[in-house]
Amino acid sequence: MVSAINGPDSAIVGAQSRLLEAAAAAGAPRFIPSDFSIDYRGIRPRSNRNLLLRRDFAQRLDATKIRATSILNGGFTDMLSGHGPWPPPCPN
C-alpha cells in the first residue's frame, strides 16, 4: 500500500494511521508511508516540526508487523529538476 497523504498532524499521523491499520487488516505485505521528503532520520529530533510528524508516524509503523519502505527524495526536487518555479513564489 502506498500512502500519498499530506497535511497537518491529523493527516500525517491520524489519517495515515487509519490507512496503515486498513492495510494490515487486508494483509498488505508492505506499506510505503508518505515520506516523500528529506531523510528525517538524520535530522536531530524536534529540530524541524514538519519532519516531526513523519518521525511520529514512523514510530507507529515500526510497532506493526507490516514491512515498510520510505521514499526519501530530498527537499524541493521539483525545483531541482526544473519542473517547479524558481525562485519559489512568495506568499501574499
JSON list of C-alpha atoms in Angstrom, two decimals, residues 4-68:
[
{"chain": "A", "resi": 4, "resn": "ALA", "atom": "CA", "xyz": [0.32, 9.93, -0.53]},
{"chain": "A", "resi": 5, "resn": "ILE", "atom": "CA", "xyz": [-1.35, 11.69, 2.40]},
{"chain": "A", "resi": 6, "resn": "ASN", "atom": "CA", "xyz": [-0.01, 15.13, 3.24]},
{"chain": "A", "resi": 7, "resn": "GLY", "atom": "CA", "xyz": [-1.05, 17.84, 5.64]},
{"chain": "A", "resi": 8, "resn": "PRO", "atom": "CA", "xyz": [-1.09, 18.54, 9.36]},
{"chain": "A", "resi": 9, "resn": "ASP", "atom": "CA", "xyz": [-0.87, 16.08, 12.26]},
{"chain": "A", "resi": 10, "resn": "SER", "atom": "CA", "xyz": [-4.45, 14.91, 11.70]},
{"chain": "A", "resi": 11, "resn": "ALA", "atom": "CA", "xyz": [-3.43, 13.74, 8.22]},
{"chain": "A", "resi": 12, "resn": "ILE", "atom": "CA", "xyz": [0.19, 12.57, 8.52]},
{"chain": "A", "resi": 13, "resn": "VAL", "atom": "CA", "xyz": [-0.32, 10.78, 11.83]},
{"chain": "A", "resi": 14, "resn": "GLY", "atom": "CA", "xyz": [-4.10, 10.40, 12.20]},
{"chain": "A", "resi": 15, "resn": "ALA", "atom": "CA", "xyz": [-5.42, 9.53, 8.73]},
{"chain": "A", "resi": 16, "resn": "GLN", "atom": "CA", "xyz": [-2.27, 7.69, 7.71]},
{"chain": "A", "resi": 17, "resn": "SER", "atom": "CA", "xyz": [-2.51, 5.54, 10.87]},
{"chain": "A", "resi": 18, "resn": "ARG", "atom": "CA", "xyz": [-6.03, 4.53, 9.85]},
{"chain": "A", "resi": 19, "resn": "LEU", "atom": "CA", "xyz": [-4.73, 3.71, 6.37]},
{"chain": "A", "resi": 20, "resn": "LEU", "atom": "CA", "xyz": [-1.96, 1.62, 7.94]},
{"chain": "A", "resi": 21, "resn": "GLU", "atom": "CA", "xyz": [-4.50, -0.27, 10.06]},
{"chain": "A", "resi": 22, "resn": "ALA", "atom": "CA", "xyz": [-6.59, -0.98, 6.96]},
{"chain": "A", "resi": 23, "resn": "ALA", "atom": "CA", "xyz": [-3.52, -2.18, 5.05]},
{"chain": "A", "resi": 24, "resn": "ALA", "atom": "CA", "xyz": [-2.53, -4.51, 7.89]},
{"chain": "A", "resi": 25, "resn": "ALA", "atom": "CA", "xyz": [-6.09, -5.84, 8.21]},
{"chain": "A", "resi": 26, "resn": "ALA", "atom": "CA", "xyz": [-6.18, -6.53, 4.46]},
{"chain": "A", "resi": 27, "resn": "GLY", "atom": "CA", "xyz": [-2.90, -8.44, 4.68]},
{"chain": "A", "resi": 28, "resn": "ALA", "atom": "CA", "xyz": [-0.81, -5.99, 2.67]},
{"chain": "A", "resi": 29, "resn": "PRO", "atom": "CA", "xyz": [2.81, -7.15, 2.78]},
{"chain": "A", "resi": 30, "resn": "ARG", "atom": "CA", "xyz": [4.30, -3.64, 2.65]},
{"chain": "A", "resi": 31, "resn": "PHE", "atom": "CA", "xyz": [3.36, -0.07, 3.48]},
{"chain": "A", "resi": 32, "resn": "ILE", "atom": "CA", "xyz": [5.01, 2.93, 1.83]},
{"chain": "A", "resi": 33, "resn": "PRO", "atom": "CA", "xyz": [4.32, 5.94, 4.05]},
{"chain": "A", "resi": 34, "resn": "SER", "atom": "CA", "xyz": [4.03, 9.47, 2.75]},
{"chain": "A", "resi": 35, "resn": "ASP", "atom": "CA", "xyz": [7.70, 10.22, 3.43]},
{"chain": "A", "resi": 36, "resn": "PHE", "atom": "CA", "xyz": [8.39, 12.00, 0.17]},
{"chain": "A", "resi": 37, "resn": "SER", "atom": "CA", "xyz": [10.85, 14.35, 1.87]},
{"chain": "A", "resi": 38, "resn": "ILE", "atom": "CA", "xyz": [14.41, 14.67, 3.10]},
{"chain": "A", "resi": 39, "resn": "ASP", "atom": "CA", "xyz": [15.71, 11.92, 5.36]},
{"chain": "A", "resi": 40, "resn": "TYR", "atom": "CA", "xyz": [14.11, 12.90, 8.65]},
{"chain": "A", "resi": 41, "resn": "ARG", "atom": "CA", "xyz": [16.01, 10.13, 10.44]},
{"chain": "A", "resi": 42, "resn": "GLY", "atom": "CA", "xyz": [19.26, 12.07, 10.04]},
{"chain": "A", "resi": 43, "resn": "ILE", "atom": "CA", "xyz": [17.83, 15.28, 11.48]},
{"chain": "A", "resi": 44, "resn": "ARG", "atom": "CA", "xyz": [18.04, 15.99, 15.20]},
{"chain": "A", "resi": 45, "resn": "PRO", "atom": "CA", "xyz": [14.66, 15.12, 16.77]},
{"chain": "A", "resi": 46, "resn": "ARG", "atom": "CA", "xyz": [12.37, 18.11, 17.29]},
{"chain": "A", "resi": 47, "resn": "SER", "atom": "CA", "xyz": [14.56, 20.40, 15.15]},
{"chain": "A", "resi": 48, "resn": "ASN", "atom": "CA", "xyz": [12.01, 20.54, 12.30]},
{"chain": "A", "resi": 49, "resn": "ARG", "atom": "CA", "xyz": [8.29, 20.44, 13.07]},
{"chain": "A", "resi": 50, "resn": "ASN", "atom": "CA", "xyz": [7.35, 19.23, 9.59]},
{"chain": "A", "resi": 51, "resn": "LEU", "atom": "CA", "xyz": [9.62, 16.22, 9.89]},
{"chain": "A", "resi": 52, "resn": "LEU", "atom": "CA", "xyz": [8.45, 15.55, 13.44]},
{"chain": "A", "resi": 53, "resn": "LEU", "atom": "CA", "xyz": [5.10, 14.31, 12.07]},
{"chain": "A", "resi": 54, "resn": "ARG", "atom": "CA", "xyz": [6.84, 11.82, 9.81]},
{"chain": "A", "resi": 55, "resn": "ARG", "atom": "CA", "xyz": [9.04, 10.64, 12.68]},
{"chain": "A", "resi": 56, "resn": "ASP", "atom": "CA", "xyz": [5.97, 10.22, 14.92]},
{"chain": "A", "resi": 57, "resn": "PHE", "atom": "CA", "xyz": [4.21, 8.15, 12.27]},
{"chain": "A", "resi": 58, "resn": "ALA", "atom": "CA", "xyz": [7.35, 6.06, 11.69]},
{"chain": "A", "resi": 59, "resn": "GLN", "atom": "CA", "xyz": [7.23, 5.00, 15.34]},
{"chain": "A", "resi": 60, "resn": "ARG", "atom": "CA", "xyz": [3.68, 3.74, 14.83]},
{"chain": "A", "resi": 61, "resn": "LEU", "atom": "CA", "xyz": [4.68, 1.97, 11.64]},
{"chain": "A", "resi": 62, "resn": "ASP", "atom": "CA", "xyz": [7.69, 0.33, 13.30]},
{"chain": "A", "resi": 63, "resn": "ALA", "atom": "CA", "xyz": [5.39, -1.05, 16.01]},
{"chain": "A", "resi": 64, "resn": "THR", "atom": "CA", "xyz": [3.43, -3.11, 13.43]},
{"chain": "A", "resi": 65, "resn": "LYS", "atom": "CA", "xyz": [4.33, -6.36, 11.68]},
{"chain": "A", "resi": 66, "resn": "ILE", "atom": "CA", "xyz": [3.90, -4.87, 8.19]},
{"chain": "A", "resi": 67, "resn": "ARG", "atom": "CA", "xyz": [7.13, -4.15, 6.28]},
{"chain": "A", "resi": 68, "resn": "ALA", "atom": "CA", "xyz": [7.83, -0.55, 5.35]}
]
